[in-house]
Short mmCIF file of C-alpha atoms and ligand atoms in Angstrom, two decimals:
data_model
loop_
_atom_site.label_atom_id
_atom_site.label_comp_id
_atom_site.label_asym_id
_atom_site.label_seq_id
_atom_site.Cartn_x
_atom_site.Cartn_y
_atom_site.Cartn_z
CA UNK A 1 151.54 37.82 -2.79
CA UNK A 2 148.81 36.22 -3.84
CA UNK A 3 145.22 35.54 -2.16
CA UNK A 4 145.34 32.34 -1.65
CA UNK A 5 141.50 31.60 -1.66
CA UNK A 6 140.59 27.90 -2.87
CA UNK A 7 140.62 24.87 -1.33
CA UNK A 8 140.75 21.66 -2.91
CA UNK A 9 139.02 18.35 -1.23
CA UNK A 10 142.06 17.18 0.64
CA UNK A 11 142.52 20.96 1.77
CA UNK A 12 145.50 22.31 -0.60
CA UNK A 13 145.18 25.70 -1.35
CA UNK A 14 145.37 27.45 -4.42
CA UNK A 15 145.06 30.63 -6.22
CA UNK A 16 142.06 31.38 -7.77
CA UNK A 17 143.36 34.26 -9.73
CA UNK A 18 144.80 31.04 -11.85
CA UNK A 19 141.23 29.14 -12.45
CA UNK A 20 142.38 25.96 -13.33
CA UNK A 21 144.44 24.35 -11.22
CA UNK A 22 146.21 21.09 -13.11
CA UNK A 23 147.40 17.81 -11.18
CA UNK A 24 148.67 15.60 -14.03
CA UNK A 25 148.52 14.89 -17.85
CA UNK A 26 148.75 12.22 -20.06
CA UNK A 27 149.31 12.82 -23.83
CA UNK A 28 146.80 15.32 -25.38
CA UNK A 29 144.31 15.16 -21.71
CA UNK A 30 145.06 17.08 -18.57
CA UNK A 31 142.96 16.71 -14.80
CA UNK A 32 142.35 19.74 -12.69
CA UNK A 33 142.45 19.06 -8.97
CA UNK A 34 138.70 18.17 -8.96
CA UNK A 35 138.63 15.41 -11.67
CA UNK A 36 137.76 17.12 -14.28
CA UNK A 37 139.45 16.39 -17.40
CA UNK A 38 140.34 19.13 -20.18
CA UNK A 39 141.89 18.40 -23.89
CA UNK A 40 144.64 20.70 -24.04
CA UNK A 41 145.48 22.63 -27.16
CA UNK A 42 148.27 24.46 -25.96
CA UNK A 43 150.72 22.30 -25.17
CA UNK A 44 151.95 24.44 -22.41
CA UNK A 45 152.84 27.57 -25.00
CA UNK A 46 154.17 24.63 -27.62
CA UNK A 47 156.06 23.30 -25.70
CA UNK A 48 155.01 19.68 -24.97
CA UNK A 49 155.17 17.89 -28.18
CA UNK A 50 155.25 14.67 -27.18
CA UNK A 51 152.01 15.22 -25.22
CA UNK A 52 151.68 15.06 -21.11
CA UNK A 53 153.90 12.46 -19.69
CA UNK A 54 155.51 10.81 -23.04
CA UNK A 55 157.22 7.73 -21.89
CA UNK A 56 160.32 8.30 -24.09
CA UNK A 57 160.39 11.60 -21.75
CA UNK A 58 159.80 10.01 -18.73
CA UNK A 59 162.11 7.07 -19.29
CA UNK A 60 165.24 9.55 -20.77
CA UNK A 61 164.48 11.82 -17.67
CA UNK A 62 164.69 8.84 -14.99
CA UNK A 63 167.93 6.94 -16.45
CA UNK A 64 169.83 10.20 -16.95
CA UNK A 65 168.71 11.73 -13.38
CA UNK A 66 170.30 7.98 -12.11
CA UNK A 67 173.49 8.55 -13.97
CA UNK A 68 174.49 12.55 -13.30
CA UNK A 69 172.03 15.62 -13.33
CA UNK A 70 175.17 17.98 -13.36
CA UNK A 71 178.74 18.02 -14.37
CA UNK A 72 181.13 18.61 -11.94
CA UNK A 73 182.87 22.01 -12.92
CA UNK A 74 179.89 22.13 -16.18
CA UNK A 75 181.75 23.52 -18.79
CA UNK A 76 184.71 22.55 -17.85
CA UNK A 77 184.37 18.73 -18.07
CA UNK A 78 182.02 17.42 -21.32
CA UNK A 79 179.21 15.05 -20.81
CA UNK A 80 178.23 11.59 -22.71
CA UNK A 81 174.75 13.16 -22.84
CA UNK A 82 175.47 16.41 -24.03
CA UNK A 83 177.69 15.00 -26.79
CA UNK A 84 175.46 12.30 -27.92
CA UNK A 85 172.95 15.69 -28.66
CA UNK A 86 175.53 17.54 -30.48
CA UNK A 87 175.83 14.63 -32.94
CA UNK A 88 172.63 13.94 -33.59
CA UNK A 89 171.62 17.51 -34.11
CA UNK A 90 174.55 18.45 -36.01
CA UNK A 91 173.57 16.76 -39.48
CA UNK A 92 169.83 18.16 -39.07
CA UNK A 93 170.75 21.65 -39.24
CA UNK A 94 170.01 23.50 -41.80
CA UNK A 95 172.25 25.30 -43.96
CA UNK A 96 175.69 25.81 -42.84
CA UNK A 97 174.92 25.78 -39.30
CA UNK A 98 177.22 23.53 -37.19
CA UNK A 99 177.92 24.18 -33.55
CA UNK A 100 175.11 24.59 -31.42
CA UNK A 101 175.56 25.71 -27.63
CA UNK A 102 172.74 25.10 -25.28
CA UNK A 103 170.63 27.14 -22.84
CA UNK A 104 168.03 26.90 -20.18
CA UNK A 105 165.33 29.08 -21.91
CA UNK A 106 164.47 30.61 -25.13
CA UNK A 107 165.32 34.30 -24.23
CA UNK A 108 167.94 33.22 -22.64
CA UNK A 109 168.95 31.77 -26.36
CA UNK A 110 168.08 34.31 -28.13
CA UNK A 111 169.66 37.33 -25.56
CA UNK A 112 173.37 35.56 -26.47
CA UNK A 113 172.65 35.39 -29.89
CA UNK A 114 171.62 39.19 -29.95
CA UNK A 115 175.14 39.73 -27.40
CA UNK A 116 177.27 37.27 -29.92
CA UNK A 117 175.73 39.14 -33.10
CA UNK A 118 176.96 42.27 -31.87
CA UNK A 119 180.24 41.30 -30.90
CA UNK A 120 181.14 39.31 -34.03
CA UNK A 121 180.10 41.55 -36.31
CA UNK A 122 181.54 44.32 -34.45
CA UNK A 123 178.19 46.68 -34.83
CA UNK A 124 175.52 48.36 -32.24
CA UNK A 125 171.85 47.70 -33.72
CA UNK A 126 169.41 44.93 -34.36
CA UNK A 127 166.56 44.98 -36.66
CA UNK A 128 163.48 43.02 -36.01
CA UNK A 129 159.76 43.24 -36.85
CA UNK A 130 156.85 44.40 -35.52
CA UNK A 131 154.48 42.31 -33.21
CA UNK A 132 157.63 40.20 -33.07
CA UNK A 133 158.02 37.93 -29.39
CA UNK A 134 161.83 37.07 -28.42
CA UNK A 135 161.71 36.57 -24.62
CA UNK A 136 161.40 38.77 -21.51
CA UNK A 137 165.45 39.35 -20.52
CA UNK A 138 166.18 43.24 -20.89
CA UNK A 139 167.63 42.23 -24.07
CA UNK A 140 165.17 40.09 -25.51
CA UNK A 141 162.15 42.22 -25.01
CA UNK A 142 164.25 45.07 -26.26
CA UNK A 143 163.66 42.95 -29.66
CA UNK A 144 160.55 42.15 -29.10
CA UNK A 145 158.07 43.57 -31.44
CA UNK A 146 154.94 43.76 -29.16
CA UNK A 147 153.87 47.04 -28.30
CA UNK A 148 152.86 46.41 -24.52
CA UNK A 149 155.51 44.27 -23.48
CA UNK A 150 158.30 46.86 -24.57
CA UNK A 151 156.49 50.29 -23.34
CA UNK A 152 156.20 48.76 -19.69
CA UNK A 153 160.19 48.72 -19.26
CA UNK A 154 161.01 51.81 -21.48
CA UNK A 155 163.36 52.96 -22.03
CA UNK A 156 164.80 49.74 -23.55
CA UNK A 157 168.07 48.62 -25.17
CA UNK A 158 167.84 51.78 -27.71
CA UNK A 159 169.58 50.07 -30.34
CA UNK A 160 167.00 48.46 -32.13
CA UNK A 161 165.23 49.10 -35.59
CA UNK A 162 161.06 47.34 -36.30
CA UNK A 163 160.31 46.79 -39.55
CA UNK A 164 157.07 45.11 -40.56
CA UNK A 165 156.73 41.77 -40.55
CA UNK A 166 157.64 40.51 -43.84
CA UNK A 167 157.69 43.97 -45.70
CA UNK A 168 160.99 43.41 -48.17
CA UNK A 169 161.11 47.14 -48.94
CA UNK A 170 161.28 48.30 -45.55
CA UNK A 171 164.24 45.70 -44.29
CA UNK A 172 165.79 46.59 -47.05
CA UNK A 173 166.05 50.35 -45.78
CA UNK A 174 166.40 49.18 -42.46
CA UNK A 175 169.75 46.89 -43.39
CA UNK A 176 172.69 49.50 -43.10
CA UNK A 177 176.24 49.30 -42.44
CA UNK A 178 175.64 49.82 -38.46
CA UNK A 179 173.38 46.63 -38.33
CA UNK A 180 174.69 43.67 -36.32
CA UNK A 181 171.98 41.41 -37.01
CA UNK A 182 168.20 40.67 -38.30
CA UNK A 183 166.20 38.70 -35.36
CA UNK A 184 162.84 37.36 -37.11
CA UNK A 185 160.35 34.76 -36.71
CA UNK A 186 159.60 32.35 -39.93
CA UNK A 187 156.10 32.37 -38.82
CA UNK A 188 155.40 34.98 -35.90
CA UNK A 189 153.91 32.83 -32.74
CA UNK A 190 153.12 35.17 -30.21
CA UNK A 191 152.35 38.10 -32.55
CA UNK A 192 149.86 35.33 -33.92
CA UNK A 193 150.90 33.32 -36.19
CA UNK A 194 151.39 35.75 -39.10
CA UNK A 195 152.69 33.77 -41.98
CA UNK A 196 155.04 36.29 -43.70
CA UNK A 197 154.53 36.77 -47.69
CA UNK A 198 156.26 33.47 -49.62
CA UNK A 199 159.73 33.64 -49.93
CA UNK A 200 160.37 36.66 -47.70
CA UNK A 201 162.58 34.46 -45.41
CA UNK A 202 164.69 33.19 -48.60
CA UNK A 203 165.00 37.19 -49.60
CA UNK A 204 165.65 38.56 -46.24
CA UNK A 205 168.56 36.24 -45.54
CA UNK A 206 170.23 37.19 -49.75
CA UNK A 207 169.45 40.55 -48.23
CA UNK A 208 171.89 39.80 -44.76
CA UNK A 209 174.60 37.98 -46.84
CA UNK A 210 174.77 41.47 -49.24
CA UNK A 211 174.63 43.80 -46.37
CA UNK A 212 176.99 41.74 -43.95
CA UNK A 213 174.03 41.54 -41.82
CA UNK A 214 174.09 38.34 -39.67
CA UNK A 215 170.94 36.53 -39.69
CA UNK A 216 169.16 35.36 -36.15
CA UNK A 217 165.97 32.80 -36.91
CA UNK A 218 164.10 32.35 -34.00
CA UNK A 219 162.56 28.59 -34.16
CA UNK A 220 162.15 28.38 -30.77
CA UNK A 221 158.24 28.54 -31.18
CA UNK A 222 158.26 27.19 -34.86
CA UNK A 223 160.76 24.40 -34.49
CA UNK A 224 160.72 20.72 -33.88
CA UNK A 225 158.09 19.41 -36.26
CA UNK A 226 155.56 22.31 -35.25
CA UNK A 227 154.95 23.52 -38.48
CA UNK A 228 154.86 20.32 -40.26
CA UNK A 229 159.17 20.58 -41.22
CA UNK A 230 161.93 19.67 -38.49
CA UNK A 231 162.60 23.51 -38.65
CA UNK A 232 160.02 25.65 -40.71
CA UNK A 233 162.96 27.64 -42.28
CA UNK A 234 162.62 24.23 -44.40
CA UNK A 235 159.39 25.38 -46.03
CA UNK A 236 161.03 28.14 -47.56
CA UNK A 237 161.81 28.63 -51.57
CA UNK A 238 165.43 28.67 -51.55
CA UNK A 239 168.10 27.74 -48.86
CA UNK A 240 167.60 30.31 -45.66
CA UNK A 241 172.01 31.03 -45.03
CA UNK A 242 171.20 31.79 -41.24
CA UNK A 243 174.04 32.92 -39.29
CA UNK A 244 172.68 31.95 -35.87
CA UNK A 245 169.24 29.72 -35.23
CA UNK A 246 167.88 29.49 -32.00
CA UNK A 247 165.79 26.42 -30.41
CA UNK A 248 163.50 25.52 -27.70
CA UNK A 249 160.34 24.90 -26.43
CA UNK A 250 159.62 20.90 -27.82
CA UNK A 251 163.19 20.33 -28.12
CA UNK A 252 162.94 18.73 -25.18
CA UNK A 253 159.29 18.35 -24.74
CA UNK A 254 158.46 20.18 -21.75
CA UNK A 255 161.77 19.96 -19.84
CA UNK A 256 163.37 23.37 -19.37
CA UNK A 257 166.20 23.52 -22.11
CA UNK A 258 166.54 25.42 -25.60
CA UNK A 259 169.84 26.44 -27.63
CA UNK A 260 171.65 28.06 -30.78
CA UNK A 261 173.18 27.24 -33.35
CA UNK A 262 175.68 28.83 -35.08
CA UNK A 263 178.00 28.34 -38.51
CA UNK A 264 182.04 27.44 -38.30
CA UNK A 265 182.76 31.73 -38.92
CA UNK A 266 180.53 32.84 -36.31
CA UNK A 267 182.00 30.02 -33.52
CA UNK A 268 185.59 30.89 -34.54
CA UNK A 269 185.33 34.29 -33.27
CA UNK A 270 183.25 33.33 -29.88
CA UNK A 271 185.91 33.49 -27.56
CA UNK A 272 186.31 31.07 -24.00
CA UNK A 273 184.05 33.03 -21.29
CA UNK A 274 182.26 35.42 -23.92
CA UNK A 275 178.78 33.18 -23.19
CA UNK A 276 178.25 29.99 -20.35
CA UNK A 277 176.36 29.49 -17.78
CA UNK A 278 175.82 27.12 -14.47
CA UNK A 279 173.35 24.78 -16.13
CA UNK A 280 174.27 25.27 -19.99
CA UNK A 281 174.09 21.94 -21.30
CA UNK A 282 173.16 20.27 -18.49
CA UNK A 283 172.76 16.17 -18.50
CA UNK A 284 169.31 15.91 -17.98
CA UNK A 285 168.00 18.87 -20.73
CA UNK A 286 170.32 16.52 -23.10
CA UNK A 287 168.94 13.52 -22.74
CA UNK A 288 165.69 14.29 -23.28
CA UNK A 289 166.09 16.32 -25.97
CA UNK A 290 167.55 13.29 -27.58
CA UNK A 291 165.26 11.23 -26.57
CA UNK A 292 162.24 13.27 -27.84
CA UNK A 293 164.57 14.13 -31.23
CA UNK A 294 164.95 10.61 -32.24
CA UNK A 295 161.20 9.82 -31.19
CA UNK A 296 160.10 13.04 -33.46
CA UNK A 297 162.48 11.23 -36.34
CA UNK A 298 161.97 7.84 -36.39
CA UNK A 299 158.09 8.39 -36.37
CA UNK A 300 157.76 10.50 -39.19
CA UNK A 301 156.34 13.21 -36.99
CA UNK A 302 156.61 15.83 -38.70
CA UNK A 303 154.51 14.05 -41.91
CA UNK A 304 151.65 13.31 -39.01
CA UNK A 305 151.59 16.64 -38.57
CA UNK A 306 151.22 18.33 -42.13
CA UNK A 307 147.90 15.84 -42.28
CA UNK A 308 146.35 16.68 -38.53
CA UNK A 309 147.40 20.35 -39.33
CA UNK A 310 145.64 20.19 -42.80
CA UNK A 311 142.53 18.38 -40.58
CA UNK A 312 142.44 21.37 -37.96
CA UNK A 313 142.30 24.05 -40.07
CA UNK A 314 140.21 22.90 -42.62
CA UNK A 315 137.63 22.24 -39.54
CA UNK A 316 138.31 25.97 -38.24
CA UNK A 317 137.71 27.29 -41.55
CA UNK A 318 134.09 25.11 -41.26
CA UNK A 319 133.84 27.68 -38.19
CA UNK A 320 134.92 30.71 -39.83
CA UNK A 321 132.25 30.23 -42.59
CA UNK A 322 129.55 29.71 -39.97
CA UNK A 323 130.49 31.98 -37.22
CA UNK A 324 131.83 35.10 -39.35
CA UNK A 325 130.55 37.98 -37.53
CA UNK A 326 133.11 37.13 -34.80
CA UNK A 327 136.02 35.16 -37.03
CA UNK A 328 138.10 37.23 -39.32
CA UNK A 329 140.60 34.69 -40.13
CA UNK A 330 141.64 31.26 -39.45
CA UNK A 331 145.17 30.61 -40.48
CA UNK A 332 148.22 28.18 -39.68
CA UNK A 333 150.53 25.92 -40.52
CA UNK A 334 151.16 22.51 -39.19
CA UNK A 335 149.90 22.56 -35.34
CA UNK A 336 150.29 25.74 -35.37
CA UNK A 337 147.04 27.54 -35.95
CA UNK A 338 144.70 30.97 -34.84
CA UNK A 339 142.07 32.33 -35.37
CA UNK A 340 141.49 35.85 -35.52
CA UNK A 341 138.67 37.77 -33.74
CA UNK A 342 136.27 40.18 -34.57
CA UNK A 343 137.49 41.61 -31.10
CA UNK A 344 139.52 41.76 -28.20
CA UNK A 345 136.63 41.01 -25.54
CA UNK A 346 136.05 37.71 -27.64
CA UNK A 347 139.27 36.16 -26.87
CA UNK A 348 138.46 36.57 -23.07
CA UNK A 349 135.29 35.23 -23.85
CA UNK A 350 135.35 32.17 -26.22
CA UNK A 351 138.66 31.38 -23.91
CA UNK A 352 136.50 30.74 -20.96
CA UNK A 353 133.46 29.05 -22.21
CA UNK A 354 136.25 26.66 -24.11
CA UNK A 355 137.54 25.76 -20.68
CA UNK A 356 134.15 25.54 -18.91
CA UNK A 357 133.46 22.59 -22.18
CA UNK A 358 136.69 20.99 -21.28
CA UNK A 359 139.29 22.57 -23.85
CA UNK A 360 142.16 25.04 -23.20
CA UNK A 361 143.19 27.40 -26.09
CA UNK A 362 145.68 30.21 -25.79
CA UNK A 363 144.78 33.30 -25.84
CA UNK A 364 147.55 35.96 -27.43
CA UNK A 365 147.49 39.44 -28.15
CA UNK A 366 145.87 41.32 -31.52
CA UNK A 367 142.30 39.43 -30.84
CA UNK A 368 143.69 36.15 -31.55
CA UNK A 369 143.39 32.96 -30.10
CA UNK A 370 146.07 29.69 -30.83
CA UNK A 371 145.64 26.08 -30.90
CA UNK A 372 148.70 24.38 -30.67
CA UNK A 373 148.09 21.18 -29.30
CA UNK A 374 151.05 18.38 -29.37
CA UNK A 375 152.06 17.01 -31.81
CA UNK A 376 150.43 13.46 -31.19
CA UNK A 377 147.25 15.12 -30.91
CA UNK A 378 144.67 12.03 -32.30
CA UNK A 379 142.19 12.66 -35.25
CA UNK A 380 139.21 11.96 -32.64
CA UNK A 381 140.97 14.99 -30.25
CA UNK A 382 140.80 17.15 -33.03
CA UNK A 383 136.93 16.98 -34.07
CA UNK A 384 136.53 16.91 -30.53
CA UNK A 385 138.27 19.93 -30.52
CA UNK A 386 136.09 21.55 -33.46
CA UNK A 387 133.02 20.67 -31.85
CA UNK A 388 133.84 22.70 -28.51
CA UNK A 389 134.65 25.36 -29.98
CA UNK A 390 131.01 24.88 -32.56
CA UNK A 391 129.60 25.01 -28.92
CA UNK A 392 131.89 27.57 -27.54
CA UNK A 393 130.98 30.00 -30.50
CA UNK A 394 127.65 29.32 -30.23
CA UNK A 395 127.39 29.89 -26.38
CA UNK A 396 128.39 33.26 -27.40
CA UNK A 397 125.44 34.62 -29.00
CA UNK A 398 123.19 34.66 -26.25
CA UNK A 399 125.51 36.55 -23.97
CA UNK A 400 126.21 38.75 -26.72
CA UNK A 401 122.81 39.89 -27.43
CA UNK A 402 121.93 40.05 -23.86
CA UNK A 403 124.62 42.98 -23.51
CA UNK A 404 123.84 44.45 -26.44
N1 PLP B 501 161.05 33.27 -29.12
C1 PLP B 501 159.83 32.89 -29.51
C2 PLP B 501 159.49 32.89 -30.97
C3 PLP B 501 158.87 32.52 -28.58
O1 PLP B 501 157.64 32.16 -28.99
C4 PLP B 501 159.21 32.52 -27.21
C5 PLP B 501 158.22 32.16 -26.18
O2 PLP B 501 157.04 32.13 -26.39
C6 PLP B 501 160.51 32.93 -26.84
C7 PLP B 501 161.40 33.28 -27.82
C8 PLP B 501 160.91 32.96 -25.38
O3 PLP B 501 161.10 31.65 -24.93
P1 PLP B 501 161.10 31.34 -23.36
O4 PLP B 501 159.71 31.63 -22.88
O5 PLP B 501 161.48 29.89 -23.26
O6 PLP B 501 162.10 32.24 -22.73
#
């Protein structure tokens, strides 16, 4: 389908529609086909938090693979690996989660929470917020809060209700006795990274509880030490009660695999064959995760990255204050950080000259451009980092005032 219209020096071809064309990575650093070497501050959409070719990855990824990559009759018959997960997740959870069920993908996680909401609770609609991202099943985008992403399928699941983003009022009008569930961010990723109003998580989920709402967090960007908390419902005021919280991306650091969990009231009334699937839970997503779970626990990781979080963004704020006329904000928390544009044509445009200096940023919608590097990102990486983009902002003002 597509052209396929470069060649690299031993004569593989590639798409150039895709620019960069990646052979290998080690820990914050990955090498295109040609040599060249790139720091990489998105961690493939947050998902590689132990960096490019962690050995705790590699190593949990080779022994299990040896051992069994898939249960005969999975689901059926249970797995060393998949139980050696559940207990080591099961006291980390927050609140009064305890059973957690595991999937291949975050929509995938969060399309049978939204099915398992409805059915539990017995009612049609789901509210969720505006500029909100849950995943690209029918389902998930359904939910999803981003303009352009719904419109292209409509009409979607019709049963849904967008409030904005932590506006208390509003999900309070929006919490009636027909609503199944609230699906919400505690910081929205894709939407980019909007950091709701403090304490709206804490009120949103009293809110639930008094409405007989069931409450769906979605930590599948936020989770795993990316914020600077095992699970950034952690940061908030008072104890989140979430009814179902859904995980993925660095929970296993770059292998395909996610999950949710759910409390003791909601797994009582999930029946045998209401949710499964051929590679739910497989070996090999389980061992790594638990691999890269102990690794992210026994090395304090999520107190390295409060600091190199605090580092980044004070250094993009250094940016913001010198480069204003095209920065309207620079915001995060943890390693999770953006910085808002004056513009939409600027994301395109610092995006590329970042790459052409050797650093990849991702680009979202709403003129805003993430960093989210891993989570062992060094201190040298990061100033690095901040002086690409110094260059990459200041590359900008000649080609702006030559179309001008
Ligand atoms: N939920 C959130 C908050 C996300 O950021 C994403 C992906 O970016 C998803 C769900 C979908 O996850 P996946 O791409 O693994 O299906």
């Amino acid at each position: 389908m597509n052209p396929v219209d470069v060649e690299d020096r031993r004569g593989i071809q590639f798409c150039s529609r895709q620019k960069l064309v990646v052979e290998r990575g080690q820990g914050t650093l990955v090498w295109d086909v040609e040599g060249a070497r790139y720091l990489d501050f998105t961690s493939g959409w947050g998902v590689t938090c132990l960096g490019h070719g962690h050995p705790v990855v590699v190593d949990a990824l080779c022994r299990q693979s040896a051992k069994v990559m898939q249960n005969p009759n999975s689901g059926f018959t249970y797995s060393v690996a998949r139980a050696e997960l559940l207990a080591l997740l099961a006291p980390l959870l927050p609140g009064s989660l305890q059973r957690t069920f595991f999937a291949n993908s975050g929509a995938e996680a969060n399309d049978a929470a939204i099915k398992l909401a409805r059915k539990v609770s017995a009612r049609p609609r789901i509210v969720s917020t505006i500029d909100s991202f849950h995943g690209r099943t029918f389902n998930t985008l359904s939910v999803s809060g981003g303009r352009n992403n719904v419109s292209r399928y409509s009409p979607c699941y019709p049963y849904t209700d967008f409030v904005p983003f932590g506006d208390l009022p509003q999900l309070e009008r929006a919490l009636n006795d027909e609503i199944a569930a609230l699906i919400v961010e505690p910081v929205q990723g894709e939407g980019g990274v909007r950091i709701p109003p403090r304490g709206f998580l804490s009120k949103a989920s009293r809110l639930c509880k008094e409405r007989g709402v069931l409450l769906i967090v979605d930590e599948i960007q936020t989770g795993f030490c990316r914020t600077g908390k095992l699970f950034a419902l952690q940061h908030a005021t008072e104890t989140v009660q979430t009814d179902f919280l859904t995980l993925g991306k660095g929970i296993a650091s770059g292998f395909p695999f996610a999950g949710f969990a759910v409390t003791e009231e909601v797994a009582d009334k999930i029946e045998k064959g209401d949710h499964g699937g051929t590679y739910c839970g497989n070996p090999l997503g389980c061992a790594v995760s638990t691999a890269v779970i102990n690794y992210l626990l026994e090395h304090d990781v999520a107190a390295q990255v409060e600091r190199k979080g605090q580092l980044l963004l004070a250094g993009m704020r250094q940016l913001w204050r010198k480069y204003s006329h095209y920065i309207v904000d620079a915001r995060g928390v943890g390693l999770l950080t953006a910085f808002e544009l004056a513009n939409d044509a600027l994301v395109a445009e610092l995006t590329d000259s970042c790459q052409q200096l050797g650093l990849l940023i991702t680009p979202t919608r709403n003129a805003i451009v993430r960093l989210i590097p891993d989570l062992l990102v060094s201190e040298a990486h990061i100033e690095q980092a901040l002086l690409m983009l110094d260059h990459a902002f200041a590359s900008l003002e000649p080609r702006v005032a030559a179309a001008s």
